[in-house]
Tab-separated table of C-alpha atoms and ligand atoms in Angstrom:
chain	number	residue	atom	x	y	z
O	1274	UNK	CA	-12.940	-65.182	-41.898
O	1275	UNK	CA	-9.821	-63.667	-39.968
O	1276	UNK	CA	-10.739	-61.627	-36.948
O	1277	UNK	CA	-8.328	-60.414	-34.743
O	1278	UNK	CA	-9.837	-59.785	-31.318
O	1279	UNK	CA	-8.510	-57.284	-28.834
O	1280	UNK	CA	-8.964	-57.508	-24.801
O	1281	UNK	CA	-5.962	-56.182	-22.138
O	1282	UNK	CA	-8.606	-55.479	-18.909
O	1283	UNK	CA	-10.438	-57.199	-16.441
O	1284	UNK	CA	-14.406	-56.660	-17.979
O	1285	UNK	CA	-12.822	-57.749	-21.549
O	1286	UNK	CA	-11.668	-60.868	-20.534
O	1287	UNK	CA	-15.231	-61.530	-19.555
O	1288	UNK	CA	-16.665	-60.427	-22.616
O	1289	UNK	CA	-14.176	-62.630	-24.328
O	1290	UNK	CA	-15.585	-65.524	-22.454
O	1291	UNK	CA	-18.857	-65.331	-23.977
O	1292	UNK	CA	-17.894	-64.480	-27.409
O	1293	UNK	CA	-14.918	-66.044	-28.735
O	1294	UNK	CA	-15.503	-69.329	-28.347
O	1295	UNK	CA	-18.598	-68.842	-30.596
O	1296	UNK	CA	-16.202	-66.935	-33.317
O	1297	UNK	CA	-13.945	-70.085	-33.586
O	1298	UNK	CA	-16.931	-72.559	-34.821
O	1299	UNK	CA	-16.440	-71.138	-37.870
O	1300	UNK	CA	-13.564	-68.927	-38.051
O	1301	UNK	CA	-10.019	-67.955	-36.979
O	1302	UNK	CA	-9.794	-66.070	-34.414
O	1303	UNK	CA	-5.957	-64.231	-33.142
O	1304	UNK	CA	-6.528	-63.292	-29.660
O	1305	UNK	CA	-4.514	-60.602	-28.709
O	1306	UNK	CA	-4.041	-59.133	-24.752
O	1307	UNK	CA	-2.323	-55.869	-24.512
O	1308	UNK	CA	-1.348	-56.856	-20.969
O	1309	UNK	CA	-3.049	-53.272	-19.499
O	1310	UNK	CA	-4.067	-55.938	-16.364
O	1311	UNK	CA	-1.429	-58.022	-15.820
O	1312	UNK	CA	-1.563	-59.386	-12.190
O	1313	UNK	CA	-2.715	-62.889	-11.532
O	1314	UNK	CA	-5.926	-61.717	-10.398
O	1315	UNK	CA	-6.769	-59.282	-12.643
O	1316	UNK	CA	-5.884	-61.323	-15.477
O	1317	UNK	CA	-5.102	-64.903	-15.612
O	1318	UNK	CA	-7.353	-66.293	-13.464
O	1319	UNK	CA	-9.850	-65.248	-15.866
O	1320	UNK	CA	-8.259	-67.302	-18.532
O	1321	UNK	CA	-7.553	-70.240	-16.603
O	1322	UNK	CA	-11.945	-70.222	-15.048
O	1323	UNK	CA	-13.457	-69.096	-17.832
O	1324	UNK	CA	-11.824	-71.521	-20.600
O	1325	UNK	CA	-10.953	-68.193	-22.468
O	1326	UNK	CA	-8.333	-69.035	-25.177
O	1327	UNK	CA	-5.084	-68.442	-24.375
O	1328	UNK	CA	-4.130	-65.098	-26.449
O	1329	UNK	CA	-2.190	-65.657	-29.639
O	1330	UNK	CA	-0.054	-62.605	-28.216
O	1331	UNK	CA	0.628	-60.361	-25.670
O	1332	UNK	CA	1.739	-56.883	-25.594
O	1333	UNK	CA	2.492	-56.780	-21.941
O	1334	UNK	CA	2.455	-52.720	-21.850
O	1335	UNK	CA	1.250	-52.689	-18.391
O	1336	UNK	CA	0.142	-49.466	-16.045
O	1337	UNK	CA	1.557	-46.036	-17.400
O	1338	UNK	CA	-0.044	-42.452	-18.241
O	1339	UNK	CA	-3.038	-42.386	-20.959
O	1340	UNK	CA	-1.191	-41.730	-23.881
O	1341	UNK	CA	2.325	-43.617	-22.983
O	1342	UNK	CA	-0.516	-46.945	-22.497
O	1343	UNK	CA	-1.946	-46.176	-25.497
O	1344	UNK	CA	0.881	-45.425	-27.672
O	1345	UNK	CA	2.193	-48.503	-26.412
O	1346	UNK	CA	-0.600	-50.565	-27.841
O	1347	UNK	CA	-0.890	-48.869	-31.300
O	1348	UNK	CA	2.785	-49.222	-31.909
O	1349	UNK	CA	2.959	-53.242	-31.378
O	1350	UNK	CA	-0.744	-53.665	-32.809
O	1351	UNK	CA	0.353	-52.221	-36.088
O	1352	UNK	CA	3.243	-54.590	-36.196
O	1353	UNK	CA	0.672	-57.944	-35.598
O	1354	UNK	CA	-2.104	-56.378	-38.038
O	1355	UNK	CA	0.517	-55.889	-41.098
O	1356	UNK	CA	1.826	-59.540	-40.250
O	1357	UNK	CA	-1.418	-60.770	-39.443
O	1358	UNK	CA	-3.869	-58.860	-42.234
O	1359	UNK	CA	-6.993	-59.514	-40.549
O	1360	UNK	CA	-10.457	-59.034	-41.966
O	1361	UNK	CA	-12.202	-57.330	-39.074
O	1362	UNK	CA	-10.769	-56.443	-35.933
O	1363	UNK	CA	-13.018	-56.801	-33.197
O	1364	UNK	CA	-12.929	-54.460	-29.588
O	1365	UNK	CA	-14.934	-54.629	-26.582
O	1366	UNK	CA	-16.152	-51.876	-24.100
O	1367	UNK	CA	-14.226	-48.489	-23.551
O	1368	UNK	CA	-10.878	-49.170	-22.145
O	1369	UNK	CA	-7.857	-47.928	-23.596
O	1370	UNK	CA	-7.319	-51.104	-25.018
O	1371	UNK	CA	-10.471	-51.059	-26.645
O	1372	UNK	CA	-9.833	-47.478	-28.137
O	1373	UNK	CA	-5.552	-48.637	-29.729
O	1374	UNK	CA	-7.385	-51.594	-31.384
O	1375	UNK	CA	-10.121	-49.721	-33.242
O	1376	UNK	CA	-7.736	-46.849	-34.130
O	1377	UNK	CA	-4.817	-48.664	-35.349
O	1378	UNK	CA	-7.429	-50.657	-37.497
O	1379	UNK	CA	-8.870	-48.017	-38.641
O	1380	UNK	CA	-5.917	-46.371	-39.971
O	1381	UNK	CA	-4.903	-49.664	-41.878
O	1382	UNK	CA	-8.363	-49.443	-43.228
O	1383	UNK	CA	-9.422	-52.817	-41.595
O	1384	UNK	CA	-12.757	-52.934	-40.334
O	1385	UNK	CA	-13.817	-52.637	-36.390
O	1386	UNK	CA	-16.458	-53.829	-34.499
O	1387	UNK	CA	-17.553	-52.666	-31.863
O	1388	UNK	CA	-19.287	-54.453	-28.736
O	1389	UNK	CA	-20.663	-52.203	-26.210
O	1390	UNK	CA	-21.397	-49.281	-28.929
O	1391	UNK	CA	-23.488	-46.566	-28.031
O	1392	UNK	CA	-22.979	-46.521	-24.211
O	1393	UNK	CA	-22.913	-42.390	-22.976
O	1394	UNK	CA	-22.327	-40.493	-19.596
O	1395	UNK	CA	-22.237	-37.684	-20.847
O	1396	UNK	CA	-19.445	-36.805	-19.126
O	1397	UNK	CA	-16.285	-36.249	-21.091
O	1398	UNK	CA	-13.812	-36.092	-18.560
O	1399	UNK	CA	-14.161	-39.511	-18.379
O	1400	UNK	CA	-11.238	-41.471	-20.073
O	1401	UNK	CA	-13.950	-44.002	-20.974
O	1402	UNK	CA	-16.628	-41.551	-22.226
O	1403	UNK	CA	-13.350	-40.259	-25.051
O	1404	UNK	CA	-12.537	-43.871	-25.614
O	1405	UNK	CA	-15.931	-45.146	-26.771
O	1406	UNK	CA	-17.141	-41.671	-28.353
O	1407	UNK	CA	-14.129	-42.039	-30.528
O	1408	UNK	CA	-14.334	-45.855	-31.422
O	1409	UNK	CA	-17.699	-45.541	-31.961
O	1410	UNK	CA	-16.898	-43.356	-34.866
O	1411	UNK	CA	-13.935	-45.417	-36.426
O	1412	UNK	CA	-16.001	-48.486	-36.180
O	1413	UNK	CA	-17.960	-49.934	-39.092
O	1414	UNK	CA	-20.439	-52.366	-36.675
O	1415	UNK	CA	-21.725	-51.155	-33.929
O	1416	UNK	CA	-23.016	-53.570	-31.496
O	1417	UNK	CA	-25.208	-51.989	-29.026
O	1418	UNK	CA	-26.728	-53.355	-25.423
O	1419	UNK	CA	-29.609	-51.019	-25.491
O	1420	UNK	CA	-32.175	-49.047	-26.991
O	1421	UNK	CA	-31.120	-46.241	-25.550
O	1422	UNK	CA	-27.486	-47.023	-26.974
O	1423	UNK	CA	-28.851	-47.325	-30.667
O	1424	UNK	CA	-30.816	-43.671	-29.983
O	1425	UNK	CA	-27.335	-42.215	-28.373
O	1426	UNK	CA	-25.710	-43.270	-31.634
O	1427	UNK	CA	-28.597	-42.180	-34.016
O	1428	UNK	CA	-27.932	-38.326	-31.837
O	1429	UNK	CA	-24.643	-38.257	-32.938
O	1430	UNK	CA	-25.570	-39.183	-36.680
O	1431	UNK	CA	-23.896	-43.034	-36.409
O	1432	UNK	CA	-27.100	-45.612	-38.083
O	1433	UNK	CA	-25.347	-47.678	-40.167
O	1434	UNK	CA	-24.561	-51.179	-39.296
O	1435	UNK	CA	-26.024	-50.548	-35.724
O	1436	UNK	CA	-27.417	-53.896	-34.067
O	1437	UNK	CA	-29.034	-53.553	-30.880
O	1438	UNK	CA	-27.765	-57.490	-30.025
O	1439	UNK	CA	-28.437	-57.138	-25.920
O	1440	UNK	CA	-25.765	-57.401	-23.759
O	1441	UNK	CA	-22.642	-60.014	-23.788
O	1442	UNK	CA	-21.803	-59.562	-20.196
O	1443	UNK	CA	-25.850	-60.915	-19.969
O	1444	UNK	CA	-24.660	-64.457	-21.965
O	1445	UNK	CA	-21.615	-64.468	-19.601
O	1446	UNK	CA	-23.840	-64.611	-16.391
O	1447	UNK	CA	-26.351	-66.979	-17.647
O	1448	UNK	CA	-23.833	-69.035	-18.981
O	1449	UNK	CA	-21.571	-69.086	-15.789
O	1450	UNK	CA	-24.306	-68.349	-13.043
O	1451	UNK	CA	-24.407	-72.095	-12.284
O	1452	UNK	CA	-20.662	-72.877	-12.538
O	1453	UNK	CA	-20.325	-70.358	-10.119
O	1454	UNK	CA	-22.664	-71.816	-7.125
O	1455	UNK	CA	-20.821	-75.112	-8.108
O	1456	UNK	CA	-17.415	-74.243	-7.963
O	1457	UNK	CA	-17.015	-71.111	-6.173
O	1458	UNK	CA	-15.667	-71.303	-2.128
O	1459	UNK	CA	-15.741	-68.166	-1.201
O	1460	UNK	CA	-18.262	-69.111	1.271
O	1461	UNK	CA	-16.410	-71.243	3.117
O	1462	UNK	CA	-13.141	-68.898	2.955
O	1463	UNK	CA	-15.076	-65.898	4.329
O	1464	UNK	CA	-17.828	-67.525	6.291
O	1465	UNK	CA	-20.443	-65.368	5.180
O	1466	UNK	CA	-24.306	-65.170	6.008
O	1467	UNK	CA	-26.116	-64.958	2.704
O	1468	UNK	CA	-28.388	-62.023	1.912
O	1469	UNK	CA	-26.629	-60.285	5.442
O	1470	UNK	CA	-23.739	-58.668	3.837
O	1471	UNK	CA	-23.354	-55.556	1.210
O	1472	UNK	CA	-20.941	-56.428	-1.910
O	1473	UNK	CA	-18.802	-53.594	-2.595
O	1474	UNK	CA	-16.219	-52.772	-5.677
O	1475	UNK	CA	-14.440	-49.101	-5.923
O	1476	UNK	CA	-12.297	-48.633	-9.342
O	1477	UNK	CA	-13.654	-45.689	-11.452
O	1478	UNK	CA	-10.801	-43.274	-11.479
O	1479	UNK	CA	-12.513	-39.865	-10.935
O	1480	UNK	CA	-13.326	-41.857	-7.397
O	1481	UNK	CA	-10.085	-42.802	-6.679
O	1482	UNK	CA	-7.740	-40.146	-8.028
O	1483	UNK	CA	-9.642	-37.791	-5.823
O	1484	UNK	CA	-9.247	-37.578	-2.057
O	1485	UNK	CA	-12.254	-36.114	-1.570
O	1486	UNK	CA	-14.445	-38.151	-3.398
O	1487	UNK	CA	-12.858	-41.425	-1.859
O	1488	UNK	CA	-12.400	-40.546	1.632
O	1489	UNK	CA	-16.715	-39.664	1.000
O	1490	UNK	CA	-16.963	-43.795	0.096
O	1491	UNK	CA	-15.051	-44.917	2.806
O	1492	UNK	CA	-16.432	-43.170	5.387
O	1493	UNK	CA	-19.853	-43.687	4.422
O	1494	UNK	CA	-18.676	-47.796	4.578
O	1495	UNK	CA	-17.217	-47.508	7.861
O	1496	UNK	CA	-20.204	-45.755	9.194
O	1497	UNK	CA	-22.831	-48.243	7.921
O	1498	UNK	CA	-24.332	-50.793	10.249
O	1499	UNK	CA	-23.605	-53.607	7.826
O	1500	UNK	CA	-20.951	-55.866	6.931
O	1501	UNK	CA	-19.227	-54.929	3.666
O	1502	UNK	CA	-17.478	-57.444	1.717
O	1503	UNK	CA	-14.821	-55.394	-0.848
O	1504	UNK	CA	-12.340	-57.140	-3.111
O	1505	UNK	CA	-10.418	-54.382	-3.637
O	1506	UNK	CA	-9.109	-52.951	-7.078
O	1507	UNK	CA	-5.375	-52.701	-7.101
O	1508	UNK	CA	-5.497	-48.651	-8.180
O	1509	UNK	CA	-7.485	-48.370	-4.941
O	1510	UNK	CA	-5.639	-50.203	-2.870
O	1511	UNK	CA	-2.778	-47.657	-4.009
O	1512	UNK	CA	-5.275	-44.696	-3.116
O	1513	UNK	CA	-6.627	-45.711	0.255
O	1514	UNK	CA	-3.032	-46.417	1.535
O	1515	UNK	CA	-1.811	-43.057	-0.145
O	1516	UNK	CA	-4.293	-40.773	1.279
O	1517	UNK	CA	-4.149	-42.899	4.989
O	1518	UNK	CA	-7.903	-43.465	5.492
O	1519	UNK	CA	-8.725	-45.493	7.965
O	1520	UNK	CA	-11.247	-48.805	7.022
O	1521	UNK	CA	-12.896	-49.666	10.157
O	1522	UNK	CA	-13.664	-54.014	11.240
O	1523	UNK	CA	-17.053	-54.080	9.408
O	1524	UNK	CA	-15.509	-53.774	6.051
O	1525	UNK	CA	-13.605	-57.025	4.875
O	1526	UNK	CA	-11.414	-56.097	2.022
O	1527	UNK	CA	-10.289	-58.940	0.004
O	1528	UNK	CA	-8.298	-59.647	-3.032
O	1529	UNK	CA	-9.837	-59.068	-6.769
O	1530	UNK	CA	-11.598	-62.458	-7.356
O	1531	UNK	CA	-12.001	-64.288	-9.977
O	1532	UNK	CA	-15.432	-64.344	-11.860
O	1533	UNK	CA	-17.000	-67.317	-10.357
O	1534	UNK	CA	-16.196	-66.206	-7.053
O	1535	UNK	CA	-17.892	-62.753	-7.534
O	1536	UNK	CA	-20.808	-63.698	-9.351
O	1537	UNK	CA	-21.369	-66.170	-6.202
O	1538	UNK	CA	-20.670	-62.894	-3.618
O	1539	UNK	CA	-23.422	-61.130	-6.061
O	1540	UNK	CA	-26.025	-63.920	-5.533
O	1541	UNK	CA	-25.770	-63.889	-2.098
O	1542	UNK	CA	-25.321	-60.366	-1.467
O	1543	UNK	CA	-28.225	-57.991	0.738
O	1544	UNK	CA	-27.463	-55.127	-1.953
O	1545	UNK	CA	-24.728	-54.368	-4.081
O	1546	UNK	CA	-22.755	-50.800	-3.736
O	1547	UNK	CA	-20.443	-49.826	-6.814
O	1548	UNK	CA	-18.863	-47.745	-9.626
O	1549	UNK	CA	-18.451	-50.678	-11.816
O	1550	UNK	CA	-20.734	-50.529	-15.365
O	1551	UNK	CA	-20.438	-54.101	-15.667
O	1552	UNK	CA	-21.402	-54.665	-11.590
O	1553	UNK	CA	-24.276	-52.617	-11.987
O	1554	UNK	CA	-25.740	-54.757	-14.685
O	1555	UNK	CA	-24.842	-58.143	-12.817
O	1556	UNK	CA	-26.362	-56.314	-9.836
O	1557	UNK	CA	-29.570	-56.167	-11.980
O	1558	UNK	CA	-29.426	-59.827	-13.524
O	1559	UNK	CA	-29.340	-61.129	-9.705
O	1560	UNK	CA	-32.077	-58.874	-8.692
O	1561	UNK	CA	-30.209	-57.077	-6.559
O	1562	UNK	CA	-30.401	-53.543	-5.220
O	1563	UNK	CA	-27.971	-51.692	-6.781
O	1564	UNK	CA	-26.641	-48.141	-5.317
O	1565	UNK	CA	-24.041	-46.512	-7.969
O	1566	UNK	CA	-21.423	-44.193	-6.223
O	1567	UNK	CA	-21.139	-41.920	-9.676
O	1568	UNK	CA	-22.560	-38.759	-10.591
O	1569	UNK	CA	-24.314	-40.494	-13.907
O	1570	UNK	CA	-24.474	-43.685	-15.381
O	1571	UNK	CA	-24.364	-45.384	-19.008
O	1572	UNK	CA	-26.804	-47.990	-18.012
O	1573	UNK	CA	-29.787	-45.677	-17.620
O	1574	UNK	CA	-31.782	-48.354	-17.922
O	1575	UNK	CA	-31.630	-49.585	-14.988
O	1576	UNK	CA	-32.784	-46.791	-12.826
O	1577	UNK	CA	-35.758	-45.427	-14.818
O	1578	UNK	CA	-37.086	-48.912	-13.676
O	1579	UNK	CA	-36.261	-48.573	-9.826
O	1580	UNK	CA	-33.166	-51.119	-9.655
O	1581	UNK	CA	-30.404	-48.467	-9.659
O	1582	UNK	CA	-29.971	-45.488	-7.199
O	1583	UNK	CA	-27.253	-43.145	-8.429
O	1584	UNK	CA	-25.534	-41.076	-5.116
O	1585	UNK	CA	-22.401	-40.186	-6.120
O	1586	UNK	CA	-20.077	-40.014	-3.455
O	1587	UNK	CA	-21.799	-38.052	-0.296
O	1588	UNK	CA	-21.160	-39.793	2.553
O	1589	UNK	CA	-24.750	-39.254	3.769
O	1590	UNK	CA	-26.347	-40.131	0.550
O	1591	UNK	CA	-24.522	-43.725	-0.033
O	1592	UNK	CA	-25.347	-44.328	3.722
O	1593	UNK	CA	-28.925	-43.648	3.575
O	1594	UNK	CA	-29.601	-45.882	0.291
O	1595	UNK	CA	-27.661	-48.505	1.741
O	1596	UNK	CA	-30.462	-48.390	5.189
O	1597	UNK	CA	-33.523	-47.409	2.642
O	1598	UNK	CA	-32.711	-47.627	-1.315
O	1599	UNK	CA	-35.244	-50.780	-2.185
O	1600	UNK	CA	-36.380	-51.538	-5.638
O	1601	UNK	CA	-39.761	-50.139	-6.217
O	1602	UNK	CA	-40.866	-51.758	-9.552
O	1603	UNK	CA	-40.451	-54.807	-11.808
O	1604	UNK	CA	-37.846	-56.250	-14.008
O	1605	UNK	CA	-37.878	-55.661	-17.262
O	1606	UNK	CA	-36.324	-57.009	-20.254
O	1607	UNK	CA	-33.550	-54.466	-21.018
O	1608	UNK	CA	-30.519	-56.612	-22.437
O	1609	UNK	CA	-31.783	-58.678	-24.753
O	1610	UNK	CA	-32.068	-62.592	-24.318
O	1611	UNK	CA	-28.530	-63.931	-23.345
O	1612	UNK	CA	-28.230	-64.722	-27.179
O	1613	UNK	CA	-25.719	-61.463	-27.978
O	1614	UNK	CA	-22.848	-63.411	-28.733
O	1615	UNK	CA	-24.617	-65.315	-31.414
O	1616	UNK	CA	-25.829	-62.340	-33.120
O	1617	UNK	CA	-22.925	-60.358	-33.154
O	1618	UNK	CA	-21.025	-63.354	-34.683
O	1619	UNK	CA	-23.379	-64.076	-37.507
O	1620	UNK	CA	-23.976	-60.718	-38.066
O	1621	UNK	CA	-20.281	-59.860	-38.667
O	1622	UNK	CA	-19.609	-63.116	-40.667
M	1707	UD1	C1	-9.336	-49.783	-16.600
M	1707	UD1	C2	-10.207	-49.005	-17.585
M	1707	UD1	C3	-11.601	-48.865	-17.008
M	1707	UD1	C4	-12.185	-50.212	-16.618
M	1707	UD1	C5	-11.211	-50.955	-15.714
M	1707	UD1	C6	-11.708	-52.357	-15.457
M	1707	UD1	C7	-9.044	-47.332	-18.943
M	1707	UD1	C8	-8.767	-45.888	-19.131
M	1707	UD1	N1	-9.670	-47.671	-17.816
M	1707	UD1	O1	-9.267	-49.017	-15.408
M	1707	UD1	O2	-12.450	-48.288	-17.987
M	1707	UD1	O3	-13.381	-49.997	-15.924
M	1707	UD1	O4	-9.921	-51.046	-16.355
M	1707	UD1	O5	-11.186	-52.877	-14.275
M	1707	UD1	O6	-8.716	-48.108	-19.793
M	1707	UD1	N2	-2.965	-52.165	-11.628
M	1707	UD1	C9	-2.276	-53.186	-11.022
M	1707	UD1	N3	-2.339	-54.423	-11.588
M	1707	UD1	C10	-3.060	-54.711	-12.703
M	1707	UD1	C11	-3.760	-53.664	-13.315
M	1707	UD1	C12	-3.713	-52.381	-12.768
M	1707	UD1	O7	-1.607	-52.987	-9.996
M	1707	UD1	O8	-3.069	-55.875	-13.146
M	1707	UD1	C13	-2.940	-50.804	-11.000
M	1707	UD1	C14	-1.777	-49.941	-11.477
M	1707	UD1	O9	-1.369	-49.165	-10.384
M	1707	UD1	C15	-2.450	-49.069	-12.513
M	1707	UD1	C16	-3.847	-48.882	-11.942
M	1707	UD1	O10	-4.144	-50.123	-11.319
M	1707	UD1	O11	-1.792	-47.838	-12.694
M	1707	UD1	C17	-4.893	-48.558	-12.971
M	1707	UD1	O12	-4.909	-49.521	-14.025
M	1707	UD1	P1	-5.466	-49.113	-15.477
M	1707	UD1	O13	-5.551	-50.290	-16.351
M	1707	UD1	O14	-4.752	-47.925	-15.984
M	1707	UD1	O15	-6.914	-48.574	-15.150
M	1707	UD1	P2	-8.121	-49.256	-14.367
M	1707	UD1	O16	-8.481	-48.420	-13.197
M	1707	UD1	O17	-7.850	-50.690	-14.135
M	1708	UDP	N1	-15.167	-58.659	-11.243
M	1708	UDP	C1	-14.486	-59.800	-10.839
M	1708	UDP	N2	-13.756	-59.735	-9.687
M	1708	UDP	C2	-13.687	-58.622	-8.909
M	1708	UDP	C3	-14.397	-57.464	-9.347
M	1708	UDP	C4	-15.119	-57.509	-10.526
M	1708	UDP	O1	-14.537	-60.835	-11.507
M	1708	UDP	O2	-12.993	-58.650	-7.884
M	1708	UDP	C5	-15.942	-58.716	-12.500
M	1708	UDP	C6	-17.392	-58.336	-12.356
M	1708	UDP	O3	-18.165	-59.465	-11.977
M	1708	UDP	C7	-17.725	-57.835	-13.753
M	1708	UDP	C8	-16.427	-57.212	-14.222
M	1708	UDP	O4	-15.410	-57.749	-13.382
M	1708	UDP	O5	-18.042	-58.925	-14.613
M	1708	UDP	C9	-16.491	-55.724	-14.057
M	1708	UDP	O6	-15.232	-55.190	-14.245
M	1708	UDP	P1	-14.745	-53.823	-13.592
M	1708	UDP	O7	-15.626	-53.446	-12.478
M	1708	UDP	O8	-13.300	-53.987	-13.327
M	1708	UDP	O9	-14.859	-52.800	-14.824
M	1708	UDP	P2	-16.063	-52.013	-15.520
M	1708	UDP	O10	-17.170	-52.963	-15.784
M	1708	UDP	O11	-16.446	-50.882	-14.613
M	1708	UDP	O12	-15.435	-51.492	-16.758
């Protein structure tokens, strides 16, 4: 079988890393990166830790406005699909890269699947919440994490084909965990205490794009007692020096890292402060407190059982979970067995 896979952003490349080896046992896979992260840090490194293969093209469309990134995509992915007549196109998450894959496919009539189906805020300003709404709905497979992604889809009348799998980004940190406290030196670049420092990541662009809401984040940070470690996202970076806000000495702001690195900073972390989906599940598969600075969250999951505090972006509220917010129950099993990869591939083939 011919599958053409799609990733162009940071989470995807991750993703990748636990599923495409696994495709290539069996079949051929053309792995194509539409270059929407491009820097060294954001991208590469990725390839070059996580033995991801190198991508059979790249788009390079870089940073630009919704539609001019998207357009971009759809008008070179057309050209490689015709060439390349795939039998299934494959697309992770809800990126914008995720979203030109599945469309462009769909309009050549070529099958999509889709990994991370199902996920829902609710909230459709979100460029995320339009991206996998609609690719849900021009994909023939739908591979969710969750039950409560299979019931999402089942609300808005998708049932066929839909394979609640467990999470892939749940394989990736089983599979890595240990390369990580192996390889990773982190430690000895930052010279941290662990369990005495908060892990931070800022990205989600209804935080950033909005003075308000960031300047809420920062100077909740700044005020806390604690040391916060924050390898910063480059669209923040942009923000925080835009808007002028001050970061105070207890907040160390680093470079993106590469996955190794991070999942080492989660392990050793106190508690882990974010608007990253993909953090907030690593923050549960660590068993770490996890406070989400959004107004909602797709992974549910993890605060109906007591893992997950959701304060959105009041200064007062993130500081007070960061003093008090403690787990209150037990883990449960909520993605799956760290066997998604698997499933999805013999599923599609
Ligand atoms: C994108 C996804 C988001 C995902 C995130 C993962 C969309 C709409 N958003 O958000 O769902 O959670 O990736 O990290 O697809 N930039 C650089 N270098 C890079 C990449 C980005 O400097 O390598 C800067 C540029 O200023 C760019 C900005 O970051 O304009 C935003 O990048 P973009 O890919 O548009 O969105 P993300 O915030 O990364
Ligand atoms: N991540 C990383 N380095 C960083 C920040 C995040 O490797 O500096 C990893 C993180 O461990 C997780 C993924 O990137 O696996 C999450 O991606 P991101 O937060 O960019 O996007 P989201 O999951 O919100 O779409």
């Amino acid at each position: 079988m011919k599958i053409i896979t799609i990733v162009g952003a940071r989470p995807q490349f991750i993703k990748a890393a636990a599923v495409s080896n696994i495709i290539r046992e069996e079949n051929k896979e053309i792995l194509i990166h539409t270059g929407q992260h491009y820097d060294n840090n954001m991208s590469d490194i990725f390839f070059n830790e996580l033995g991801i293969p190198y991508p059979d093209y790249n788009l390079q469309v870089g940073s630009g406005n919704h539609g001019e990134q998207t357009g971009k995509m759809l008008i070179e992915l057309e050209k490689i699909y015709l060439e390349e007549k795939p039998d299934l196109v494959l697309v992770y998450g809800d990126t914008n890269s995720t979203l030109a894959g599945a469309l462009c496919a769909s309009k050549l009539l070529i099958p999509v699947a889709h990994v991370e189906a199902g996920l829902r805020s609710f909230n459709m300003s979100m460029p995320e919440e339009q991206n996998r709404i609609l690719t849900d709905h021009i994909s023939k497979y739908l591979f969710a994490p969750t039950d409560t992604a299979v019931a999402n889809l089942k609300n808005e009348g998708v049932v066929n084909n839909v394979h609640n799998v467990g999470d892939v980004m749940y394989d990736a940190t089983i599979h890595f965990k240990n390369k990580a406290l192996e390889k990773s030196q982190i430690n000895e670049k930052l010279k941290l205490t662990p369990g005495e420092f908060i892990l931070t990541t800022i990205h989600r662009a209804e935080n950033t794009n909005d003075i308000n809401r960031l300047e809420g984040i920062i100077k909740a940070l700044n005020e806390s007692e604690e040391q916060i470690i924050l390898p910063l996202h480059p669209r923040t970076k942009k923000y925080i020096d835009e808007y002028k806000l001050m970061i105070r000495d207890n907040i160390k702001i680093i470079e993106p890292v590469g996955y190794l690195d991070m999942l080492y900073l989660e392990m050793m972390s106190k508690k882990i402060v974010t608007d990253s989906g993909g953090v907030q599940k690593e923050a549960y598969f660590m068993g770490k407190p996890c406070i989400t600075m959004r107004d909602e969250t797709e992974w549910i999951e993890t605060v109906n059982v007591g893992w997950n505090c959701i304060v959105g972006t009041d200064t007062t509220k993130i500081l007070k979970a960061i003093m008090n917010f403690n787990p209150l129950g037990e883990q449960k099993n909520i993605f799956g067995d760290g066997n998604a990869s698997n499933k999805i591939v013999r599923t599609i083939v």
